[in-house]
XYZ file of C-alpha atoms in Angstrom:
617
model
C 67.336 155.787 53.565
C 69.665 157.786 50.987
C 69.596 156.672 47.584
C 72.718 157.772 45.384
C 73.232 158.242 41.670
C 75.158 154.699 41.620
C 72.298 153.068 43.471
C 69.329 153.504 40.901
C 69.718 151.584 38.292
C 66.127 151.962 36.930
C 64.716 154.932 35.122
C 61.624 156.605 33.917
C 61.030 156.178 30.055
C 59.871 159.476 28.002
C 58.278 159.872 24.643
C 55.262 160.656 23.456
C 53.437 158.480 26.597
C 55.093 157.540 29.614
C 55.365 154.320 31.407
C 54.668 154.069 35.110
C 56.667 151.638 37.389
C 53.808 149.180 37.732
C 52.771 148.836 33.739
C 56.803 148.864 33.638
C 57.131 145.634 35.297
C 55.407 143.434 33.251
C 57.887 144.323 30.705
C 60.835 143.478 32.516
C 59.779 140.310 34.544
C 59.164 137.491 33.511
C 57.211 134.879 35.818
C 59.268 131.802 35.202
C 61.970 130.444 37.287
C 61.786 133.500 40.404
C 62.826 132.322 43.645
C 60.332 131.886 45.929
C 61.128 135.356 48.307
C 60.363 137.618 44.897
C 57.112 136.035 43.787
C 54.666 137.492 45.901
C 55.082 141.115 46.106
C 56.312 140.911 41.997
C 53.157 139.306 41.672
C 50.917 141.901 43.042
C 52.447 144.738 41.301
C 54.759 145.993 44.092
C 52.055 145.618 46.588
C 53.179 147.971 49.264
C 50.772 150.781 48.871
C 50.225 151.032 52.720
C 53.940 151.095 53.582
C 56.274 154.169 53.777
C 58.936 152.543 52.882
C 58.987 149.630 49.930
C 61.329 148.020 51.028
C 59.732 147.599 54.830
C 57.097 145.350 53.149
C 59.581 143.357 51.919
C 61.478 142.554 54.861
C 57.305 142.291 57.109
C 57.332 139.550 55.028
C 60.482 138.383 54.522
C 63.946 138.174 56.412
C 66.191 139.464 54.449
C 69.785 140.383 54.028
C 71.172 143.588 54.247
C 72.421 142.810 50.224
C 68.981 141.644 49.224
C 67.453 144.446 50.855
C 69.759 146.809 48.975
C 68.705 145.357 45.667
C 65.483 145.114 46.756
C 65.177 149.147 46.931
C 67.036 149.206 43.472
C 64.533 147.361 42.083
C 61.727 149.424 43.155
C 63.566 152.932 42.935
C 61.650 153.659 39.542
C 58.497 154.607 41.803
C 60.070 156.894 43.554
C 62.096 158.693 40.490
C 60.496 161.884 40.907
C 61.571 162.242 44.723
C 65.328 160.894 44.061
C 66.587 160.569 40.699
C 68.338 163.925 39.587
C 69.223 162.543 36.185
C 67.070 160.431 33.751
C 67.922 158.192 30.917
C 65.690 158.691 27.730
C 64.986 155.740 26.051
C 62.270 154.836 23.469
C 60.284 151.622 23.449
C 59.562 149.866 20.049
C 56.783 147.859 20.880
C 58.917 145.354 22.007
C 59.882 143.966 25.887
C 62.779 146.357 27.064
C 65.315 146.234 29.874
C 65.623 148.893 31.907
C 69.233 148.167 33.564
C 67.637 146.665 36.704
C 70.028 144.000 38.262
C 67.884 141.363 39.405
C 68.780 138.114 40.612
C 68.107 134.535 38.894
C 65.590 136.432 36.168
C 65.327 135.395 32.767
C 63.753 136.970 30.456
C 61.556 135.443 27.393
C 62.137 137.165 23.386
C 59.317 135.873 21.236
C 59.405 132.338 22.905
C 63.104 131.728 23.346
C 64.914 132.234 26.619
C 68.090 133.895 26.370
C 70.457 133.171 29.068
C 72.668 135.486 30.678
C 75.834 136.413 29.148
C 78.546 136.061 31.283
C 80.623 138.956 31.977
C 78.367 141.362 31.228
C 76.173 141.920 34.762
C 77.978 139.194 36.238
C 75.517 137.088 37.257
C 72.217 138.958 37.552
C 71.613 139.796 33.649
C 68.396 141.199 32.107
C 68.095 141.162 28.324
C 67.759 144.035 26.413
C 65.577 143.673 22.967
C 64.036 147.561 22.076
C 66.088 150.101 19.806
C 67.714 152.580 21.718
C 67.340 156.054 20.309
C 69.652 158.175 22.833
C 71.054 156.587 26.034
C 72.675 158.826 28.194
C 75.654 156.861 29.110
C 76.527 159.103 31.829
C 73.996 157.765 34.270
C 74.063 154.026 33.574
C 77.088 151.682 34.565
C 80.048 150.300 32.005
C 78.144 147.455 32.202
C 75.020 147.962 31.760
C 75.927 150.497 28.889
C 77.663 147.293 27.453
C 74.264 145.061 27.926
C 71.903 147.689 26.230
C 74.490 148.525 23.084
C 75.181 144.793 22.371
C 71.531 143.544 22.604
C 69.491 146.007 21.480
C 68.334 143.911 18.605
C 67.510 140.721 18.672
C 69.366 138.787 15.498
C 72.689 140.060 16.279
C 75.128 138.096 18.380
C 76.835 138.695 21.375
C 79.999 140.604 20.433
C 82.933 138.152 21.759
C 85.491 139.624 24.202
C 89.238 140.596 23.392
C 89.701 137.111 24.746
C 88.014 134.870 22.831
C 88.646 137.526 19.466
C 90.139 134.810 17.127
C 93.833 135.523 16.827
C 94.895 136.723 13.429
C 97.901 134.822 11.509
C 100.353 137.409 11.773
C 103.086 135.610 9.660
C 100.631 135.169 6.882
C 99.333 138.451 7.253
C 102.641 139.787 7.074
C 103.308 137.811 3.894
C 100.665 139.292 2.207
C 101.641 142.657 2.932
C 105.134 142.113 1.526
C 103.413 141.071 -1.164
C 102.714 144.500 -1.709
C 105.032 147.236 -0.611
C 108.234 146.624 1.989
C 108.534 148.925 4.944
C 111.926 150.197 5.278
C 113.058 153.208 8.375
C 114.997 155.705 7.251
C 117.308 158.174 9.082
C 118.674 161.383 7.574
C 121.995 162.181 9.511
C 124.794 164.712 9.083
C 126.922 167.875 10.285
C 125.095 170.716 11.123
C 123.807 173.099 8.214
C 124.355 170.226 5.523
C 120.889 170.684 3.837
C 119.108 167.676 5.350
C 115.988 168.867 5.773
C 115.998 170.781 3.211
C 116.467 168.313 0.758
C 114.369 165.617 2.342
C 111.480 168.123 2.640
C 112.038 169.150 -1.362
C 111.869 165.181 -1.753
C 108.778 165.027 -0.230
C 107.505 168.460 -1.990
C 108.398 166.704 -5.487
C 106.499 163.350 -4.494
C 103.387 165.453 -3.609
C 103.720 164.779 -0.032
C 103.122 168.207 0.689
C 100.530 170.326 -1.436
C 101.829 173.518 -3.441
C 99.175 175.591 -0.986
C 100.704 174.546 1.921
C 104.551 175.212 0.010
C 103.070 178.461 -0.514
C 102.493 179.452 2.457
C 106.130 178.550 3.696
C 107.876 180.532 1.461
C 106.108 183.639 2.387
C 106.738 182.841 6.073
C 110.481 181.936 5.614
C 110.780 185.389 3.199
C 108.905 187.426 6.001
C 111.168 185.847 8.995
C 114.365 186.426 6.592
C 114.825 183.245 6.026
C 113.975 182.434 2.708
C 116.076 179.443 1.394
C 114.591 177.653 4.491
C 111.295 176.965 3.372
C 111.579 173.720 2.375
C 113.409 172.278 5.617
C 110.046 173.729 7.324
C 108.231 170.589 5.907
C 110.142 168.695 8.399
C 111.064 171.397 11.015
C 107.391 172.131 12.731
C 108.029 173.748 16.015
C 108.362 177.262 16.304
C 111.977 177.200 17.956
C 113.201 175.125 15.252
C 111.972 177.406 12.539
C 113.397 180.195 14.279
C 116.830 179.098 15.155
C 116.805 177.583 11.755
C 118.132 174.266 13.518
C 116.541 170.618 13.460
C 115.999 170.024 17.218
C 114.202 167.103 17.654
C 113.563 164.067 14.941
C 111.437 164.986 12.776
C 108.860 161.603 11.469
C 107.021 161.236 7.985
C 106.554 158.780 5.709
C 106.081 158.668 2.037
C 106.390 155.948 -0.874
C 108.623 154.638 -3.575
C 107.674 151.905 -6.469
C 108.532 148.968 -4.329
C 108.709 150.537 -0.482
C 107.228 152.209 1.992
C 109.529 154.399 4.200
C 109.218 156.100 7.535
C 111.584 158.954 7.352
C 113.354 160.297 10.534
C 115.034 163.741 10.003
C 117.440 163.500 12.740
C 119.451 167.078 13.870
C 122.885 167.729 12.917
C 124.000 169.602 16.142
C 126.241 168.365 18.413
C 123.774 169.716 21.697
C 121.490 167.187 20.458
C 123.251 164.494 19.347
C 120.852 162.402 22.318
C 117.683 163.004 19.858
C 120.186 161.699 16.947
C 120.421 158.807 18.395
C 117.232 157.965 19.220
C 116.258 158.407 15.676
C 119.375 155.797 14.249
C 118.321 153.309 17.208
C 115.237 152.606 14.721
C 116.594 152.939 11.574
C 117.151 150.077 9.235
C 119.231 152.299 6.658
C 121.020 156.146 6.415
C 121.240 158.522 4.671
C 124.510 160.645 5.031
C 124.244 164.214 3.971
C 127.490 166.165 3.763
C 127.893 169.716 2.005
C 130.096 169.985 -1.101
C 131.109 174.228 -0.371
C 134.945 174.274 0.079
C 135.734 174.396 3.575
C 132.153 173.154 4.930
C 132.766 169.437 3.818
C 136.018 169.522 5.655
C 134.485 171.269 9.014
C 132.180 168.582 9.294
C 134.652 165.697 8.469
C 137.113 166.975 10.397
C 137.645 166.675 14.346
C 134.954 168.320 16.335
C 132.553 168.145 13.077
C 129.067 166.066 13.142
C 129.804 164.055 10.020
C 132.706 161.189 11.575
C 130.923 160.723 15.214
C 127.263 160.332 13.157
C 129.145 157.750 10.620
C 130.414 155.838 13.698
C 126.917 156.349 15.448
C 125.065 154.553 12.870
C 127.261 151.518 12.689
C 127.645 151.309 16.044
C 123.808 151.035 16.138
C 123.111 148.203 13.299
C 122.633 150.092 10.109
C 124.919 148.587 7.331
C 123.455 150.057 4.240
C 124.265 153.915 3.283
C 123.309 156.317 0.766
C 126.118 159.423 1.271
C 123.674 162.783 -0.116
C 126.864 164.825 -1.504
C 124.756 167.988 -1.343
C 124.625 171.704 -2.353
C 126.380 170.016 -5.261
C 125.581 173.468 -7.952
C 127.450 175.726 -5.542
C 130.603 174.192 -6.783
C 129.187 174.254 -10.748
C 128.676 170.173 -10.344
C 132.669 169.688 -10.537
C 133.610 166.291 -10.840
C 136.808 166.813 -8.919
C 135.310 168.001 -5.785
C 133.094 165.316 -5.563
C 135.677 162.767 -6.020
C 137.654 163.944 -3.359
C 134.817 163.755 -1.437
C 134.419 159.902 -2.139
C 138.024 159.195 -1.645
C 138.102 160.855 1.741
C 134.895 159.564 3.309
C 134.968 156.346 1.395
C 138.001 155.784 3.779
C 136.906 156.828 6.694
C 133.558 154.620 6.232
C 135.621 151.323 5.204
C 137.405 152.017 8.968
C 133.777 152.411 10.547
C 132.544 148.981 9.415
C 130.414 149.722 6.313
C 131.288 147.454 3.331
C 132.108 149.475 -0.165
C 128.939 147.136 -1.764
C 127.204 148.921 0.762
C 127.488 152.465 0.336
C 126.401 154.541 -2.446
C 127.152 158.447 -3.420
C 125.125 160.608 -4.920
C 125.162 164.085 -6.153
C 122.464 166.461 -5.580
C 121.201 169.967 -4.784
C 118.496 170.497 -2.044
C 117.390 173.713 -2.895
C 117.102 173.183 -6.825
C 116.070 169.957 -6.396
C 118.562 168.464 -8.672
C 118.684 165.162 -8.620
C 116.066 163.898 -6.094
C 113.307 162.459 -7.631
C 114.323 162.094 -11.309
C 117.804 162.145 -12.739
C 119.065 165.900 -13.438
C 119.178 167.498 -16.671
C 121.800 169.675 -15.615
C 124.662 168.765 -18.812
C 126.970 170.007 -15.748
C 126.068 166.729 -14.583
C 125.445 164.153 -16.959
C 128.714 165.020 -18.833
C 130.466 162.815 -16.072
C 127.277 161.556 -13.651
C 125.141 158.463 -14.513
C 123.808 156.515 -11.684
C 120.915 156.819 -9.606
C 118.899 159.911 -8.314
C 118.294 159.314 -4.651
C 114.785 158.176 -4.777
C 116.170 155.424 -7.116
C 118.956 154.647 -4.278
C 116.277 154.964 -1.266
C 113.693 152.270 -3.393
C 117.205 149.870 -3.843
C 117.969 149.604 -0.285
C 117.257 146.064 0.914
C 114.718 145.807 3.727
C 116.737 143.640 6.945
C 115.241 140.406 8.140
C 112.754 141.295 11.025
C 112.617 138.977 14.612
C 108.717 138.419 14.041
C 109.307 134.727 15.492
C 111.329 136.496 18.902
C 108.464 137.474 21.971
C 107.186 140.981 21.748
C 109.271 144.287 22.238
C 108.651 147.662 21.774
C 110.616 150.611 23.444
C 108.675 153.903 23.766
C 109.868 156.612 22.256
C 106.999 159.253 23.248
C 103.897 159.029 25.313
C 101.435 161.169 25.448
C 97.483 161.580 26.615
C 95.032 160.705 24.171
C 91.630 162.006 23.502
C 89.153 159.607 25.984
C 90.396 156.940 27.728
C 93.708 155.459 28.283
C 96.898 157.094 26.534
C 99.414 156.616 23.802
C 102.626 155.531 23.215
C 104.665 155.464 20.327
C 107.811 153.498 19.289
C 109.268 150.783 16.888
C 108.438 147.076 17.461
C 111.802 145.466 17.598
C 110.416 142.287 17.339
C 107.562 140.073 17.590
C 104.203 140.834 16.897
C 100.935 142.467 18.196
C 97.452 142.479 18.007
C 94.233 144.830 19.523
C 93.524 143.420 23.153
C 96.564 141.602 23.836
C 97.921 142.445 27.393
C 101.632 143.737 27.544
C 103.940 144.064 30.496
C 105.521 147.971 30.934
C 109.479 147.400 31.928
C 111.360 148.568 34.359
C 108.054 149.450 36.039
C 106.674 145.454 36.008
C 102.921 147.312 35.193
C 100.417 144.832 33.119
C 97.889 147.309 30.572
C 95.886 146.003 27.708
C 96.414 147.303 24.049
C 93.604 148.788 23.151
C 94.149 150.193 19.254
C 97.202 150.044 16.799
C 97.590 152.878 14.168
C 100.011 152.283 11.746
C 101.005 155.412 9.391
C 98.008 157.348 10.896
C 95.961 154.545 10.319
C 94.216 151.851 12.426
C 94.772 148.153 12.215
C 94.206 145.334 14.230
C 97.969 144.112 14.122
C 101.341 144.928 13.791
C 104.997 143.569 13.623
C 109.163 143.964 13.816
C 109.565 146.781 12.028
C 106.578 148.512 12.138
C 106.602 152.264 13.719
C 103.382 152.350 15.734
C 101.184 154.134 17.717
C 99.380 152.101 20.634
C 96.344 153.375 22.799
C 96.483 151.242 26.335
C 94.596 151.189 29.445
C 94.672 149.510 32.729
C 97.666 151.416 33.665
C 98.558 154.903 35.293
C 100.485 157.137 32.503
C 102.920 158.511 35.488
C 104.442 155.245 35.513
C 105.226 154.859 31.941
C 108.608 157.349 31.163
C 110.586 157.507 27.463
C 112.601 154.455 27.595
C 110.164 151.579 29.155
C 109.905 148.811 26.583
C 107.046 146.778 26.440
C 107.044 143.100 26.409
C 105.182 139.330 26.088
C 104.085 139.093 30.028
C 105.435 135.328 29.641
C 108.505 136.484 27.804
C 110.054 139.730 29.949
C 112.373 141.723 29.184
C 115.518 141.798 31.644
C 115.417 144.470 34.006
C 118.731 145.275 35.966
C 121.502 148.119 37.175
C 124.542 145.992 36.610
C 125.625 144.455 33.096
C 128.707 143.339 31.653
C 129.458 144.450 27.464
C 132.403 144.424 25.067
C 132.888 148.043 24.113
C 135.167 149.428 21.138
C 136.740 152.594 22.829
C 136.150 156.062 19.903
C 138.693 158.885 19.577
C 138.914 160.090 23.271
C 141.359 162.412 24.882
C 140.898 161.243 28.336
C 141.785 157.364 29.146
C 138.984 155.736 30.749
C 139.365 154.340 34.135
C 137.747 152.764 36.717
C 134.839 154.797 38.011
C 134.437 157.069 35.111
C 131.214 158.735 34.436
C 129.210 158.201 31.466
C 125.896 158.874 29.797
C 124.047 155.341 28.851
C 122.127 156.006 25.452
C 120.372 152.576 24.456
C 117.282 152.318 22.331
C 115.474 155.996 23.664
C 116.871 155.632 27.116
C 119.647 157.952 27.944
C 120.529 157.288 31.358
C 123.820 158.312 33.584
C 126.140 154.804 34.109
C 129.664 154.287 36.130
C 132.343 151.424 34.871
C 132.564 149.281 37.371
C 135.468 147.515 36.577
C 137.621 147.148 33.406
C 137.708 142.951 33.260
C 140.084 142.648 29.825
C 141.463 144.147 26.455
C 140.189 141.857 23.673
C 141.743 141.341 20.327
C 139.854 143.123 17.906
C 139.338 140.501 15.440
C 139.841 137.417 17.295
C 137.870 138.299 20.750
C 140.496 136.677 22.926
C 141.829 138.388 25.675
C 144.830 139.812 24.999
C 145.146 141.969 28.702
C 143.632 140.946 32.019
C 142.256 144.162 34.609
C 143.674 146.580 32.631
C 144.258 150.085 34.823
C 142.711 152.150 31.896
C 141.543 152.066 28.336
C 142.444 154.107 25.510
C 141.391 155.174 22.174
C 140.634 152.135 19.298
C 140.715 149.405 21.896
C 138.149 146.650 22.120
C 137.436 145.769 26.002
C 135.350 144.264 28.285
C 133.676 146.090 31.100
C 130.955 146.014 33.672
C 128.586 149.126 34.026
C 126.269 150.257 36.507
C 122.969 152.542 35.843
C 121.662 154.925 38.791
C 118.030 153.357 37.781
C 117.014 149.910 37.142
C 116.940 149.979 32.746
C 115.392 146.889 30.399
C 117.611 145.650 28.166
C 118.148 142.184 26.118
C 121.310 140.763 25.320
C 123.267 141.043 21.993
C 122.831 137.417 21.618
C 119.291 136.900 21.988
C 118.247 140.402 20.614
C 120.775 142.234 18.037
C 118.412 145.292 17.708
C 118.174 145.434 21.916
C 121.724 144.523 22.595
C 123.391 147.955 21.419
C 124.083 150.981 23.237
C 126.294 153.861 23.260
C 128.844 155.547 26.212
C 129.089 159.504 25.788
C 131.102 161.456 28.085
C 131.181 165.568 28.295
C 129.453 165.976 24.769
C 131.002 163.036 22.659
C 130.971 160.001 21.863
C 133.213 157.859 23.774
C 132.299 154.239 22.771
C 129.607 151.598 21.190
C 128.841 148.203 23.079
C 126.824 145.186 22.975
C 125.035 143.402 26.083
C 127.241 139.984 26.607
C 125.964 139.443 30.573
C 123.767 140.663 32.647
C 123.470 141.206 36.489
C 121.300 141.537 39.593
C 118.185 141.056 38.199
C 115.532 143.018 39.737
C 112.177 142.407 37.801
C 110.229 143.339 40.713
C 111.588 146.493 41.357
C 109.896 149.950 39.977
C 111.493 153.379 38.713
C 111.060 155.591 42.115
């Protein structure tokens, strides 16, 4: 009979004096409540000295199954360690009764007089109690389980640890109360043409606040100075990769946080070029509030404000994905001496075009500042360039005034991933904003479009672990139970009871952008919702809407064109999870691109051929 490693279960013990299987025993057994079949030969100390084979003595004696026999030679493999076990557990006994892992049926043993029953869940049924200190286990030879048994009893007094299951559920809502008590969390997205100074100045924000240590400062100026590239030093804060650095160009968003008096902001540096416009807008998509940076050197303002130029289509972006409050960074302010006149035309120029975008004049604030100097940021300048005609708020004073939005903690959990990646031991990470609801450490989720179950096994929050976390909240999430293949950029994950809706084929009003091409039935376009960018077809164009009323004005139009407000059907290649506008404002949005630009903004009002079942092939 072949034993393998999974078989033996029992193991020699090793200190300064060994134990032999038969001294072992009377450790492990107890004599109370056996079943008849394992009385005698426990009794008589394994009594099978004239048989080859234990477990032949067992079934002389007894008939017994093929299962009982099985456990039967588990029980008994200790003997025989020395002619089958490869590996072997150390463990040290304290003078008290110790478990050795064996898994034997009906057995309970007695602790100084009390009989502790078997836990369930932990050996299923067949339990033996563990009571010695364990000085080094190796955990590679011993099951989950029995791992589990010997960690959780190995003293007496302490308590069973509870499962995730019976964990007592934390009160979110007045959890969250308390921590509003303290400081807000507010998401932040830096937006603006190419080459306007956002990283730059956001990473000489963060420099000022002591987010980043004059050492590590240091050592980016030299770099920047050696690669030629010396007034970049500061947007290296934000820009980490190597290709970034080198191109001098934000690439992907770039994630920190830091703190004012009264918040707590994640900022997203989001790129200014038009190639990756797809990263911008996965950055807005969980932003509460903007920051628009736009450079003040005659002729650069207008190249970004004017056609072709980042600054309009990242205005319209923004809107178009929920954020209503703006802070417009009129930057690289001392290359024009601080004139007043160039920053009022400015003002008057994208004050318009923002009032025609949807933001409300209450809503949007302009400041003056330098990136490089530093004017500005964190405390008001001294410049008398300045003051002479400036005195409102330095930007951190305009980032701690924004007011934090009202978050869906009451709606059912939903968080779209934004990254996923293996982490170190089991299970892997995703990362993403919680659009609403709430979470906690061992709930299960449900993975959409790919209808997989996993359990949440740790939260970190800002770096940190907690046990929960709500709307609003950028986390990290470890989970397991589920195959990382099957989770993609995109998935959002959802209350099992609550899904999201899953389907190909939705209907949305859309307001149509500045397009050169009408749209017809048919065209191709690139679906960016949430951090999904997927490629989509219209359908069919169902009617021109009024733009301020809603009613339909046209029926099956032939084609749209620029500034109209319609109502369309779309179809994705892939099944993609989305909510409607409705039920979910923060899931309803999405954006049409076409070629490179921007083409149109929409919100979910119907949606089609469910297919909840189906998985991403």
């Amino acid at each position: 009979y072949h034993f393998e490693d999974d078989d033996v279960y029992g193991q020699s013990v090793e200190d300064d004096y060994c134990i032999s299987p038969s001294t072992a025993a009377q450790f492990i057994y107890s004599r109370r409540d056996k079943p008849a079949t394992f009385a005698q030969p426990l009794e008589e100390e394994y009594g099978y000295e004239g048989t080859d084979d234990p477990a032949d003595y067992f079934t002389s004696n007894h008939q017994l199954t093929e299962v009982d026999r099985g456990k039967t030679r588990d029980c008994q493999s200790a003997r025989m360690e020395s002619e089958i076990v490869p590996k072997i557990t150390k463990m040290t006994v304290s003078g008290k009764k110790q478990s050795m892992g064996f898994e034997v049926p009906c057995v309970i043993a007695e602790e100084n007089g009390h009989a502790n029953t078997p836990q369930k869940g932990l050996l299923t049924e067949d339990a033996s109690v563990a009571s010695g200190v364990l000085e080094a286990v190796s955990k590679s030879t011993l099951s989950p389980q029995a791992v589990q048994v010997l960690e959780e009893q190995s003293t007496v007094p302490t308590p069973v640890k509870k499962s995730s299951k019976t964990k007592p559920q934390i009160d979110v809502k007045a959890e969250l109360e308390k921590r509003q008590g303290g400081k807000q969390l507010l998401n932040l997205v830096v937006i603006g043409h190419v080459d306007a100074g956002k990283s730059t100045l956001m990473g000489h924000l963060l420099y000022l606040l002591g987010n980043v240590n004059k050492r590590t400062m240091h050592k980016y100026e030299q770099e920047s100075k050696k690669a030629g590239k010396a007034s970049f030093a500061y947007a290296w804060v934000l820009d980490e990769t190597g290709e970034e650095r080198e191109r001098g160009v934000t690439m992907d968003v770039g994630m920190t946080k830091f703190e004012t008096k009264t918040k707590v902001i994640t900022l997203m540096d989001a790129p200014g070029h038009k190639d990756f416009i797809p990263n911008m807008i996965t950055g807005a998509a969980q932003a509460d509030v903007a920051i628009l940076v736009v450079d003040a050197s005659r002729g650069e303002f207008e190249a970004g404000f004017e056609t072709g130029g980042q600054t309009r289509e990242h205005g319209l972006l923004v809107r178009s994905l929920g954020v209503t409050q703006l802070a417009v960074a009129v930057n690289k302010m001392d290359q024009v001496n601080w004139q007043q006149e160039r920053f009022q035309e400015i003002i008057s120029k994208l004050g318009q075009f923002l009032k025609q975008a949807g933001f409300k004049d209450s809503d949007v604030a302009y400041i003056p500042t330098s990136g490089l100097g530093g004017d500005n940021l964190v405390t008001r300048s001294q410049s008398s360039d300045l003051t002479q005609w400036y005195k409102g708020k330095c930007l951190l004073e305009q980032i701690d005034s924004f007011k934090p939005p009202q978050r869906s903690v009451d709606k059912p959990f939903r968080l779209c991933v934004a990254d996923v990646f293996k982490d170190q031991g089991s299970g892997f990470c995703v990362t993403g904003k919680i659009e609403a609801g709430y979470i906690q450490v061992g709930e299960r989720l449900l993975a959409m479009p790919p209808n997989e179950t996993c359990t949440a096994k740790g939260i970190t929050l800002h770096d940190e672990p907690v046990d929960w976390a709500a709307a609003g909240d950028h986390v990290s999430l470890t989970l397991t139970g589920m195959d990382i293949i099957k989770i993609n950029v995109g998935c959002v994950f959802c209350d099992p009871k609550e899904p999201v809706k899953v389907c190909t084929r939705f209907r949305a009003r859309v307001l149509i952008f500045n397009i050169e091409v009408p749209i017809t039935k048919g065209f191709p376009v690139l679906l960016h919702y949430q951090t999904v960018s997927e490629p989509a077809t219209i359908r069919r164009l169902l009617s021109v809407l009024h733009k301020s009323t809603g009613e339909v004005t046209k029926k099956k139009p032939k084609f749209l064109t620029k500034g109209q407000n319609a109502l369309i059907e779309l179809q994705t290649q892939r099944p993609v999870a989305l909510e409607l506008y409705k039920d979910f404002k923060e899931l309803g949005r999405f954006m049409l691109r076409y070629s490179g630009s921007t083409i149109a903004a929409g919100v979910v009002t119907e949606v089609q051929h469910f297919c909840n079942g189906l998985s991403i092939l």
